[in-house]
Amino acid sequence: MTPSSKGDLFDPACPTRKLLDRIGTKWTSMAVKVLADAGPAEVRFADLQRRMPGVSQKMLSVTLQSLTRDGLVARRVEPTVPPKVHYRLTDLGRSLEVPLAALRSWAEEHMPAIDRANAVARD
Amino acid sequence: MTPSSKGDLFDPACPTRKLLDRIGTKWTSMAVKVLADAGPAEVRFADLQRRMPGVSQKMLSVTLQSLTRDGLVARRVEPTVPPKVHYRLTDLGRSLEVPLAALRSWAEEHMPAIDRANAVARD
DNA sequence: CGGGATCCGTGGCGATACTG
DNA sequence: CAGTATCGCCACGGATCCCG
């Protein structure tokens, strides 16, 4: 059903909400970081999976498809047998890495405080 | 606490993952912004709901409880009848507003590009 | 007024198996 | 190697009703 089919009042596609829906998914921010750490170099699918412990083939696949559709990641297929597929961040993806790095920095600095607050709340 | 795991996005207890699990929930970042916009002033439950179009009582309630448990929001109850409950950001919550504002800024600037990329992908 | 309790649909995500 | 297809679990979140 289309979002506007019931009059749809508020929140007509808030950009921040849409961004969080993307980077909030389990493997997205991790994939962006791995690709960012690779610099301008391309990374193969299997390499990505190796550098993202715990990710399944399927979830890595859908994550990369999502990032590719969003124009954050570029995909290049080497038509060999078996095929080799290479991924790299686009300029847009690299620009996202900046605020994402700021979030990571905040998390590393302040998550302990949040954990302590949660511990206190257990009384 | 897993020494030398600083910056390790792949730690099972990765701080960035945990932070994204929090701010990625539907109403959290909106609540933080509304409270941040209020400055040092407190905001009542009903006011928050009014400033967050679309949020249900239940979701606003659980969102605020979550933020309060995490130490990002302070809650004050006026024991009147009927009761008045006031919320405000803690210093920790206000510090989170900084990287969050950076994310919002990126979203407002670049989400159109992501939307265009998605439109192109529909061929 | 603020917020529990309950029911329920949807979607994210994992496990597994198959394919070009 | 790099996906695609299918299944099932369960947490997120919306609606509704009730309570101090």
PDB file of C-alpha atoms (C1' of nucleotides) in Angstrom:
ATOM      1  CA  MET A   1       0.000   0.000   0.000  1.00  0.00           C
ATOM      2  CA  THR A   2       1.314   3.412  -0.867  1.00  0.00           C
ATOM      3  CA  PRO A   3       2.229   5.571   2.116  1.00  0.00           C
ATOM      4  CA  SER A   4      -0.089   8.358   0.992  1.00  0.00           C
ATOM      5  CA  SER A   5      -3.111   6.139   0.497  1.00  0.00           C
ATOM      6  CA  LYS A   6      -4.488   6.905   3.916  1.00  0.00           C
ATOM      7  CA  GLY A   7      -3.984  10.619   3.934  1.00  0.00           C
ATOM      8  CA  ASP A   8      -0.548  10.293   5.521  1.00  0.00           C
ATOM      9  CA  LEU A   9      -0.218  13.340   7.699  1.00  0.00           C
ATOM     10  CA  PHE A  10       3.154  13.798   9.316  1.00  0.00           C
ATOM     11  CA  ASP A  11       6.667  12.674   8.615  1.00  0.00           C
ATOM     12  CA  PRO A  12       6.732  12.849   4.842  1.00  0.00           C
ATOM     13  CA  ALA A  13      10.068  11.104   4.399  1.00  0.00           C
ATOM     14  CA  CYS A  14      12.281  12.700   7.049  1.00  0.00           C
ATOM     15  CA  PRO A  15      15.835  12.355   5.711  1.00  0.00           C
ATOM     16  CA  THR A  16      17.352  11.617   9.115  1.00  0.00           C
ATOM     17  CA  ARG A  17      14.839   8.852   9.719  1.00  0.00           C
ATOM     18  CA  LYS A  18      15.604   7.303   6.352  1.00  0.00           C
ATOM     19  CA  LEU A  19      19.327   7.499   6.948  1.00  0.00           C
ATOM     20  CA  LEU A  20      19.027   5.832  10.336  1.00  0.00           C
ATOM     21  CA  ASP A  21      16.880   3.105   8.830  1.00  0.00           C
ATOM     22  CA  ARG A  22      19.830   2.382   6.571  1.00  0.00           C
ATOM     23  CA  ILE A  23      22.875   2.657   8.817  1.00  0.00           C
ATOM     24  CA  GLY A  24      20.890   1.159  11.675  1.00  0.00           C
ATOM     25  CA  THR A  25      20.671  -2.208   9.962  1.00  0.00           C
ATOM     26  CA  LYS A  26      22.983  -4.736  11.453  1.00  0.00           C
ATOM     27  CA  TRP A  27      25.846  -4.933   8.970  1.00  0.00           C
ATOM     28  CA  THR A  28      25.688  -1.675   7.043  1.00  0.00           C
ATOM     29  CA  SER A  29      27.919   0.542   9.143  1.00  0.00           C
ATOM     30  CA  MET A  30      30.406  -2.278   9.533  1.00  0.00           C
ATOM     31  CA  ALA A  31      30.599  -2.757   5.778  1.00  0.00           C
ATOM     32  CA  VAL A  32      31.096   0.971   5.268  1.00  0.00           C
ATOM     33  CA  LYS A  33      33.921   1.019   7.786  1.00  0.00           C
ATOM     34  CA  VAL A  34      35.687  -1.978   6.272  1.00  0.00           C
ATOM     35  CA  LEU A  35      35.466  -0.441   2.815  1.00  0.00           C
ATOM     36  CA  ALA A  36      36.596   2.931   4.174  1.00  0.00           C
ATOM     37  CA  ASP A  37      39.594   1.310   5.847  1.00  0.00           C
ATOM     38  CA  ALA A  38      40.531  -0.176   2.493  1.00  0.00           C
ATOM     39  CA  GLY A  39      40.969   3.361   1.205  1.00  0.00           C
ATOM     40  CA  PRO A  40      40.555   3.678  -2.545  1.00  0.00           C
ATOM     41  CA  ALA A  41      41.264  -0.032  -3.019  1.00  0.00           C
ATOM     42  CA  GLU A  42      38.563  -2.486  -4.011  1.00  0.00           C
ATOM     43  CA  VAL A  43      37.629  -5.395  -1.805  1.00  0.00           C
ATOM     44  CA  ARG A  44      36.275  -8.736  -2.971  1.00  0.00           C
ATOM     45  CA  PHE A  45      33.118 -10.293  -1.596  1.00  0.00           C
ATOM     46  CA  ALA A  46      34.951 -13.108   0.176  1.00  0.00           C
ATOM     47  CA  ASP A  47      37.420 -10.637   1.666  1.00  0.00           C
ATOM     48  CA  LEU A  48      34.603  -8.544   3.023  1.00  0.00           C
ATOM     49  CA  GLN A  49      33.025 -11.587   4.565  1.00  0.00           C
ATOM     50  CA  ARG A  50      36.341 -12.550   6.121  1.00  0.00           C
ATOM     51  CA  ARG A  51      36.719  -9.067   7.592  1.00  0.00           C
ATOM     52  CA  MET A  52      33.182  -9.035   8.964  1.00  0.00           C
ATOM     53  CA  PRO A  53      33.098 -11.953  11.396  1.00  0.00           C
ATOM     54  CA  GLY A  54      29.651 -13.368  11.869  1.00  0.00           C
ATOM     55  CA  VAL A  55      28.035 -12.086   8.712  1.00  0.00           C
ATOM     56  CA  SER A  56      26.297 -14.679   6.575  1.00  0.00           C
ATOM     57  CA  GLN A  57      26.604 -14.784   2.802  1.00  0.00           C
ATOM     58  CA  LYS A  58      23.004 -13.753   2.451  1.00  0.00           C
ATOM     59  CA  MET A  59      23.172 -10.772   4.806  1.00  0.00           C
ATOM     60  CA  LEU A  60      26.425  -9.537   3.287  1.00  0.00           C
ATOM     61  CA  SER A  61      24.806  -9.844  -0.117  1.00  0.00           C
ATOM     62  CA  VAL A  62      21.670  -7.893   0.750  1.00  0.00           C
ATOM     63  CA  THR A  63      23.701  -5.298   2.646  1.00  0.00           C
ATOM     64  CA  LEU A  64      25.949  -4.687  -0.334  1.00  0.00           C
ATOM     65  CA  GLN A  65      22.991  -4.580  -2.703  1.00  0.00           C
ATOM     66  CA  SER A  66      21.378  -1.988  -0.505  1.00  0.00           C
ATOM     67  CA  LEU A  67      24.522   0.129  -0.362  1.00  0.00           C
ATOM     68  CA  THR A  68      24.978  -0.212  -4.107  1.00  0.00           C
ATOM     69  CA  ARG A  69      21.397   0.846  -4.853  1.00  0.00           C
ATOM     70  CA  ASP A  70      21.900   3.837  -2.574  1.00  0.00           C
ATOM     71  CA  GLY A  71      24.974   4.880  -4.548  1.00  0.00           C
ATOM     72  CA  LEU A  72      27.243   4.545  -1.516  1.00  0.00           C
ATOM     73  CA  VAL A  73      29.149   1.564  -2.895  1.00  0.00           C
ATOM     74  CA  ALA A  74      30.340   0.759  -6.410  1.00  0.00           C
ATOM     75  CA  ARG A  75      30.293  -2.815  -7.663  1.00  0.00           C
ATOM     76  CA  ARG A  76      32.565  -4.222 -10.373  1.00  0.00           C
ATOM     77  CA  VAL A  77      32.274  -7.722 -11.799  1.00  0.00           C
ATOM     78  CA  GLU A  78      35.192  -9.488 -13.400  1.00  0.00           C
ATOM     79  CA  PRO A  79      33.563 -11.807 -15.957  1.00  0.00           C
ATOM     80  CA  THR A  80      35.809 -14.738 -15.201  1.00  0.00           C
ATOM     81  CA  VAL A  81      34.845 -18.266 -14.167  1.00  0.00           C
ATOM     82  CA  PRO A  82      34.308 -18.282 -11.294  1.00  0.00           C
ATOM     83  CA  PRO A  83      33.421 -14.589 -11.240  1.00  0.00           C
ATOM     84  CA  LYS A  84      35.221 -12.080  -9.065  1.00  0.00           C
ATOM     85  CA  VAL A  85      33.181  -9.189  -7.666  1.00  0.00           C
ATOM     86  CA  HIS A  86      34.853  -6.097  -6.278  1.00  0.00           C
ATOM     87  CA  TYR A  87      33.397  -3.402  -4.057  1.00  0.00           C
ATOM     88  CA  ARG A  88      34.563   0.069  -3.112  1.00  0.00           C
ATOM     89  CA  LEU A  89      33.066   3.166  -1.524  1.00  0.00           C
ATOM     90  CA  THR A  90      31.886   5.917  -3.828  1.00  0.00           C
ATOM     91  CA  ASP A  91      32.636   9.548  -2.994  1.00  0.00           C
ATOM     92  CA  LEU A  92      29.179   9.712  -1.463  1.00  0.00           C
ATOM     93  CA  GLY A  93      29.945   6.685   0.687  1.00  0.00           C
ATOM     94  CA  ARG A  94      33.242   8.176   1.786  1.00  0.00           C
ATOM     95  CA  SER A  95      31.475  11.393   2.768  1.00  0.00           C
ATOM     96  CA  LEU A  96      29.141   9.364   4.986  1.00  0.00           C
ATOM     97  CA  GLU A  97      32.159   7.909   6.724  1.00  0.00           C
ATOM     98  CA  VAL A  98      32.833  11.295   8.335  1.00  0.00           C
ATOM     99  CA  PRO A  99      29.712  11.602  10.534  1.00  0.00           C
ATOM    100  CA  LEU A 100      29.814   7.834  10.996  1.00  0.00           C
ATOM    101  CA  ALA A 101      33.326   8.074  12.405  1.00  0.00           C
ATOM    102  CA  ALA A 102      32.103  10.799  14.765  1.00  0.00           C
ATOM    103  CA  LEU A 103      29.360   8.466  15.989  1.00  0.00           C
ATOM    104  CA  ARG A 104      31.887   5.674  16.510  1.00  0.00           C
ATOM    105  CA  SER A 105      34.118   8.029  18.421  1.00  0.00           C
ATOM    106  CA  TRP A 106      31.246   9.059  20.683  1.00  0.00           C
ATOM    107  CA  ALA A 107      30.273   5.435  21.207  1.00  0.00           C
ATOM    108  CA  GLU A 108      33.750   4.367  22.222  1.00  0.00           C
ATOM    109  CA  GLU A 109      34.022   7.239  24.640  1.00  0.00           C
ATOM    110  CA  HIS A 110      30.562   7.170  26.207  1.00  0.00           C
ATOM    111  CA  MET A 111      29.074   3.700  25.939  1.00  0.00           C
ATOM    112  CA  PRO A 112      30.739   2.704  29.228  1.00  0.00           C
ATOM    113  CA  ALA A 113      28.793   5.515  30.887  1.00  0.00           C
ATOM    114  CA  ILE A 114      25.572   4.197  29.360  1.00  0.00           C
ATOM    115  CA  ASP A 115      26.408   0.701  30.572  1.00  0.00           C
ATOM    116  CA  ARG A 116      27.027   2.050  34.070  1.00  0.00           C
ATOM    117  CA  ALA A 117      23.702   3.883  33.986  1.00  0.00           C
ATOM    118  CA  ASN A 118      21.964   0.655  33.032  1.00  0.00           C
ATOM    119  CA  ALA A 119      23.705  -1.188  35.848  1.00  0.00           C
ATOM    120  CA  VAL A 120      22.523   1.416  38.356  1.00  0.00           C
ATOM    121  CA  ALA A 121      18.971   1.094  37.014  1.00  0.00           C
ATOM    122  CA  ARG A 122      18.953  -2.565  38.040  1.00  0.00           C
ATOM    123  CA  ASP A 123      17.830  -2.095  41.627  1.00  0.00           C
TER     124      ASP A 123
ATOM    125  CA  MET B   1      36.223  -5.352  29.190  1.00  0.00           C
ATOM    126  CA  THR B   2      38.097  -6.741  26.184  1.00  0.00           C
ATOM    127  CA  PRO B   3      41.296  -4.728  26.389  1.00  0.00           C
ATOM    128  CA  SER B   4      42.688  -3.143  23.215  1.00  0.00           C
ATOM    129  CA  SER B   5      39.357  -3.584  21.497  1.00  0.00           C
ATOM    130  CA  LYS B   6      38.990   0.144  21.110  1.00  0.00           C
ATOM    131  CA  GLY B   7      37.749   0.874  17.636  1.00  0.00           C
ATOM    132  CA  ASP B   8      36.992  -2.775  17.003  1.00  0.00           C
ATOM    133  CA  LEU B   9      33.671  -2.713  15.254  1.00  0.00           C
ATOM    134  CA  PHE B  10      33.687  -6.503  15.227  1.00  0.00           C
ATOM    135  CA  ASP B  11      33.683  -7.072  18.935  1.00  0.00           C
ATOM    136  CA  PRO B  12      30.439  -8.834  19.880  1.00  0.00           C
ATOM    137  CA  ALA B  13      29.914  -6.054  22.409  1.00  0.00           C
ATOM    138  CA  CYS B  14      30.969  -3.408  19.904  1.00  0.00           C
ATOM    139  CA  PRO B  15      30.025  -0.002  21.301  1.00  0.00           C
ATOM    140  CA  THR B  16      29.082   1.397  17.910  1.00  0.00           C
ATOM    141  CA  ARG B  17      26.725  -1.511  17.267  1.00  0.00           C
ATOM    142  CA  LYS B  18      25.075  -0.970  20.633  1.00  0.00           C
ATOM    143  CA  LEU B  19      24.745   2.756  20.049  1.00  0.00           C
ATOM    144  CA  LEU B  20      23.158   2.213  16.637  1.00  0.00           C
ATOM    145  CA  ASP B  21      20.743  -0.293  18.139  1.00  0.00           C
ATOM    146  CA  ARG B  22      19.606   2.555  20.384  1.00  0.00           C
ATOM    147  CA  ILE B  23      19.483   5.593  18.130  1.00  0.00           C
ATOM    148  CA  GLY B  24      18.266   3.416  15.275  1.00  0.00           C
ATOM    149  CA  THR B  25      14.944   2.775  16.967  1.00  0.00           C
ATOM    150  CA  LYS B  26      12.172   4.767  15.438  1.00  0.00           C
ATOM    151  CA  TRP B  27      11.613   7.626  17.885  1.00  0.00           C
ATOM    152  CA  THR B  28      14.841   7.873  19.863  1.00  0.00           C
ATOM    153  CA  SER B  29      16.767  10.367  17.775  1.00  0.00           C
ATOM    154  CA  MET B  30      13.657  12.491  17.349  1.00  0.00           C
ATOM    155  CA  ALA B  31      13.123  12.634  21.095  1.00  0.00           C
ATOM    156  CA  VAL B  32      16.736  13.608  21.649  1.00  0.00           C
ATOM    157  CA  LYS B  33      16.445  16.406  19.106  1.00  0.00           C
ATOM    158  CA  VAL B  34      13.222  17.763  20.579  1.00  0.00           C
ATOM    159  CA  LEU B  35      14.738  17.765  24.058  1.00  0.00           C
ATOM    160  CA  ALA B  36      17.935  19.317  22.750  1.00  0.00           C
ATOM    161  CA  ASP B  37      15.950  22.074  21.050  1.00  0.00           C
ATOM    162  CA  ALA B  38      14.331  22.816  24.386  1.00  0.00           C
ATOM    163  CA  GLY B  39      17.757  23.719  25.698  1.00  0.00           C
ATOM    164  CA  PRO B  40      18.108  23.340  29.464  1.00  0.00           C
ATOM    165  CA  ALA B  41      14.351  23.589  29.914  1.00  0.00           C
ATOM    166  CA  GLU B  42      12.256  20.598  30.891  1.00  0.00           C
ATOM    167  CA  VAL B  43       9.514  19.281  28.655  1.00  0.00           C
ATOM    168  CA  ARG B  44       6.372  17.519  29.766  1.00  0.00           C
ATOM    169  CA  PHE B  45       5.226  14.183  28.380  1.00  0.00           C
ATOM    170  CA  ALA B  46       2.249  15.644  26.541  1.00  0.00           C
ATOM    171  CA  ASP B  47       4.394  18.414  25.081  1.00  0.00           C
ATOM    172  CA  LEU B  48       6.864  15.877  23.774  1.00  0.00           C
ATOM    173  CA  GLN B  49       4.084  13.913  22.185  1.00  0.00           C
ATOM    174  CA  ARG B  50       2.743  17.050  20.576  1.00  0.00           C
ATOM    175  CA  ARG B  51       6.162  17.883  19.159  1.00  0.00           C
ATOM    176  CA  MET B  52       6.668  14.363  17.814  1.00  0.00           C
ATOM    177  CA  PRO B  53       3.824  13.918  15.349  1.00  0.00           C
ATOM    178  CA  GLY B  54       2.833  10.319  14.865  1.00  0.00           C
ATOM    179  CA  VAL B  55       4.286   8.875  18.050  1.00  0.00           C
ATOM    180  CA  SER B  56       1.895   6.826  20.167  1.00  0.00           C
ATOM    181  CA  GLN B  57       1.711   7.129  23.924  1.00  0.00           C
ATOM    182  CA  LYS B  58       3.187   3.698  24.343  1.00  0.00           C
ATOM    183  CA  MET B  59       6.149   4.246  22.025  1.00  0.00           C
ATOM    184  CA  LEU B  60       6.944   7.634  23.542  1.00  0.00           C
ATOM    185  CA  SER B  61       6.784   6.007  26.948  1.00  0.00           C
ATOM    186  CA  VAL B  62       9.132   3.142  26.128  1.00  0.00           C
ATOM    187  CA  THR B  63      11.467   5.471  24.239  1.00  0.00           C
ATOM    188  CA  LEU B  64      11.763   7.796  27.223  1.00  0.00           C
ATOM    189  CA  GLN B  65      12.230   4.881  29.607  1.00  0.00           C
ATOM    190  CA  SER B  66      15.020   3.592  27.448  1.00  0.00           C
ATOM    191  CA  LEU B  67      16.724   6.984  27.311  1.00  0.00           C
ATOM    192  CA  THR B  68      16.290   7.395  31.052  1.00  0.00           C
ATOM    193  CA  ARG B  69      17.799   3.977  31.812  1.00  0.00           C
ATOM    194  CA  ASP B  70      20.721   4.870  29.561  1.00  0.00           C
ATOM    195  CA  GLY B  71      21.339   8.053  31.509  1.00  0.00           C
ATOM    196  CA  LEU B  72      20.714  10.260  28.480  1.00  0.00           C
ATOM    197  CA  VAL B  73      17.515  11.752  29.843  1.00  0.00           C
ATOM    198  CA  ALA B  74      16.508  12.851  33.347  1.00  0.00           C
ATOM    199  CA  ARG B  75      12.945  12.341  34.538  1.00  0.00           C
ATOM    200  CA  ARG B  76      11.234  14.394  37.240  1.00  0.00           C
ATOM    201  CA  VAL B  77       7.785  13.663  38.618  1.00  0.00           C
ATOM    202  CA  GLU B  78       5.644  16.333  40.192  1.00  0.00           C
ATOM    203  CA  PRO B  79       3.518  14.435  42.709  1.00  0.00           C
ATOM    204  CA  THR B  80       0.342  16.336  41.945  1.00  0.00           C
ATOM    205  CA  VAL B  81      -3.023  14.962  40.882  1.00  0.00           C
ATOM    206  CA  PRO B  82      -2.963  14.402  38.045  1.00  0.00           C
ATOM    207  CA  PRO B  83       0.818  13.960  37.985  1.00  0.00           C
ATOM    208  CA  LYS B  84       3.108  16.047  35.819  1.00  0.00           C
ATOM    209  CA  VAL B  85       6.251  14.391  34.463  1.00  0.00           C
ATOM    210  CA  HIS B  86       9.117  16.448  33.107  1.00  0.00           C
ATOM    211  CA  TYR B  87      12.002  15.345  30.936  1.00  0.00           C
ATOM    212  CA  ARG B  88      15.313  16.945  30.018  1.00  0.00           C
ATOM    213  CA  LEU B  89      18.583  15.860  28.458  1.00  0.00           C
ATOM    214  CA  THR B  90      21.450  15.054  30.787  1.00  0.00           C
ATOM    215  CA  ASP B  91      24.956  16.267  29.974  1.00  0.00           C
ATOM    216  CA  LEU B  92      25.582  12.853  28.441  1.00  0.00           C
ATOM    217  CA  GLY B  93      22.486  13.216  26.293  1.00  0.00           C
ATOM    218  CA  ARG B  94      23.528  16.667  25.189  1.00  0.00           C
ATOM    219  CA  SER B  95      26.957  15.347  24.207  1.00  0.00           C
ATOM    220  CA  LEU B  96      25.255  12.774  21.990  1.00  0.00           C
ATOM    221  CA  GLU B  97      23.427  15.565  20.238  1.00  0.00           C
ATOM    222  CA  VAL B  98      26.700  16.665  18.629  1.00  0.00           C
ATOM    223  CA  PRO B  99      27.403  13.603  16.439  1.00  0.00           C
ATOM    224  CA  LEU B 100      23.664  13.214  15.968  1.00  0.00           C
ATOM    225  CA  ALA B 101      23.425  16.723  14.553  1.00  0.00           C
ATOM    226  CA  ALA B 102      26.284  15.873  12.201  1.00  0.00           C
ATOM    227  CA  LEU B 103      24.324  12.845  10.989  1.00  0.00           C
ATOM    228  CA  ARG B 104      21.217  14.962  10.468  1.00  0.00           C
ATOM    229  CA  SER B 105      23.232  17.508   8.554  1.00  0.00           C
ATOM    230  CA  TRP B 106      24.655  14.804   6.292  1.00  0.00           C
ATOM    231  CA  ALA B 107      21.204  13.332   5.799  1.00  0.00           C
ATOM    232  CA  GLU B 108      19.643  16.620   4.787  1.00  0.00           C
ATOM    233  CA  GLU B 109      22.443  17.311   2.373  1.00  0.00           C
ATOM    234  CA  HIS B 110      22.862  13.904   0.807  1.00  0.00           C
ATOM    235  CA  MET B 111      19.629  11.956   1.073  1.00  0.00           C
ATOM    236  CA  PRO B 112      18.418  13.473  -2.203  1.00  0.00           C
ATOM    237  CA  ALA B 113      21.469  11.930  -3.880  1.00  0.00           C
ATOM    238  CA  ILE B 114      20.589   8.554  -2.365  1.00  0.00           C
ATOM    239  CA  ASP B 115      17.030   8.914  -3.580  1.00  0.00           C
ATOM    240  CA  ARG B 116      18.270   9.734  -7.051  1.00  0.00           C
ATOM    241  CA  ALA B 117      20.542   6.673  -6.987  1.00  0.00           C
ATOM    242  CA  ASN B 118      17.563   4.512  -6.066  1.00  0.00           C
ATOM    243  CA  ALA B 119      15.499   6.008  -8.869  1.00  0.00           C
ATOM    244  CA  VAL B 120      18.246   5.222 -11.374  1.00  0.00           C
ATOM    245  CA  ALA B 121      18.439   1.658 -10.044  1.00  0.00           C
ATOM    246  CA  ARG B 122      14.827   1.096 -11.107  1.00  0.00           C
ATOM    247  CA  ASP B 123      15.463   0.270 -14.744  1.00  0.00           C
TER     248      ASP B 123
ATOM    249  C1'  DC C   1      -2.039  12.928  32.928  1.00  0.00           C
ATOM    250  C1'  DG C   2       1.202   9.592  32.321  1.00  0.00           C
ATOM    251  C1'  DG C   3       1.903   4.990  31.506  1.00  0.00           C
ATOM    252  C1'  DG C   4       1.172  -0.095  32.184  1.00  0.00           C
ATOM    253  C1'  DA C   5      -0.816  -4.537  29.833  1.00  0.00           C
ATOM    254  C1'  DT C   6      -2.181  -7.131  26.025  1.00  0.00           C
ATOM    255  C1'  DC C   7      -2.801  -8.583  21.291  1.00  0.00           C
ATOM    256  C1'  DC C   8      -1.037  -8.785  16.806  1.00  0.00           C
ATOM    257  C1'  DG C   9       1.051  -7.701  12.043  1.00  0.00           C
ATOM    258  C1'  DT C  10       5.287  -6.751   9.823  1.00  0.00           C
ATOM    259  C1'  DG C  11      10.014  -7.127   8.813  1.00  0.00           C
ATOM    260  C1'  DG C  12      14.878  -7.926  10.048  1.00  0.00           C
ATOM    261  C1'  DC C  13      17.860 -11.522  10.316  1.00  0.00           C
ATOM    262  C1'  DG C  14      19.769 -16.271  10.638  1.00  0.00           C
ATOM    263  C1'  DA C  15      20.223 -21.195   8.866  1.00  0.00           C
ATOM    264  C1'  DT C  16      20.213 -24.026   5.187  1.00  0.00           C
ATOM    265  C1'  DA C  17      20.282 -25.570   0.511  1.00  0.00           C
ATOM    266  C1'  DC C  18      20.791 -24.727  -4.334  1.00  0.00           C
ATOM    267  C1'  DT C  19      22.866 -22.452  -8.847  1.00  0.00           C
ATOM    268  C1'  DG C  20      25.639 -20.161 -12.900  1.00  0.00           C
TER     269       DG C  20
ATOM    270  C1'  DC D   1      32.924 -17.455  -5.974  1.00  0.00           C
ATOM    271  C1'  DA D   2      29.101 -14.914  -5.403  1.00  0.00           C
ATOM    272  C1'  DG D   3      25.111 -14.988  -5.084  1.00  0.00           C
ATOM    273  C1'  DT D   4      19.509 -16.650  -4.908  1.00  0.00           C
ATOM    274  C1'  DA D   5      15.529 -19.160  -2.693  1.00  0.00           C
ATOM    275  C1'  DT D   6      12.990 -20.751   1.148  1.00  0.00           C
ATOM    276  C1'  DC D   7      11.807 -21.185   5.826  1.00  0.00           C
ATOM    277  C1'  DG D   8      11.106 -19.755  10.523  1.00  0.00           C
ATOM    278  C1'  DC D   9      12.009 -17.017  14.763  1.00  0.00           C
ATOM    279  C1'  DC D  10      11.259 -12.982  17.318  1.00  0.00           C
ATOM    280  C1'  DA D  11      11.812  -8.121  18.402  1.00  0.00           C
ATOM    281  C1'  DC D  12       9.977  -3.621  16.868  1.00  0.00           C
ATOM    282  C1'  DG D  13       6.210  -1.045  16.937  1.00  0.00           C
ATOM    283  C1'  DG D  14       1.045   0.171  16.362  1.00  0.00           C
ATOM    284  C1'  DA D  15      -3.803  -0.150  18.433  1.00  0.00           C
ATOM    285  C1'  DT D  16      -6.583  -0.608  22.176  1.00  0.00           C
ATOM    286  C1'  DC D  17      -7.998  -0.806  26.863  1.00  0.00           C
ATOM    287  C1'  DC D  18      -7.242   0.054  31.733  1.00  0.00           C
ATOM    288  C1'  DC D  19      -5.355   2.191  36.057  1.00  0.00           C
ATOM    289  C1'  DG D  20      -3.504   5.506  40.059  1.00  0.00           C
TER     290       DG D  20
END
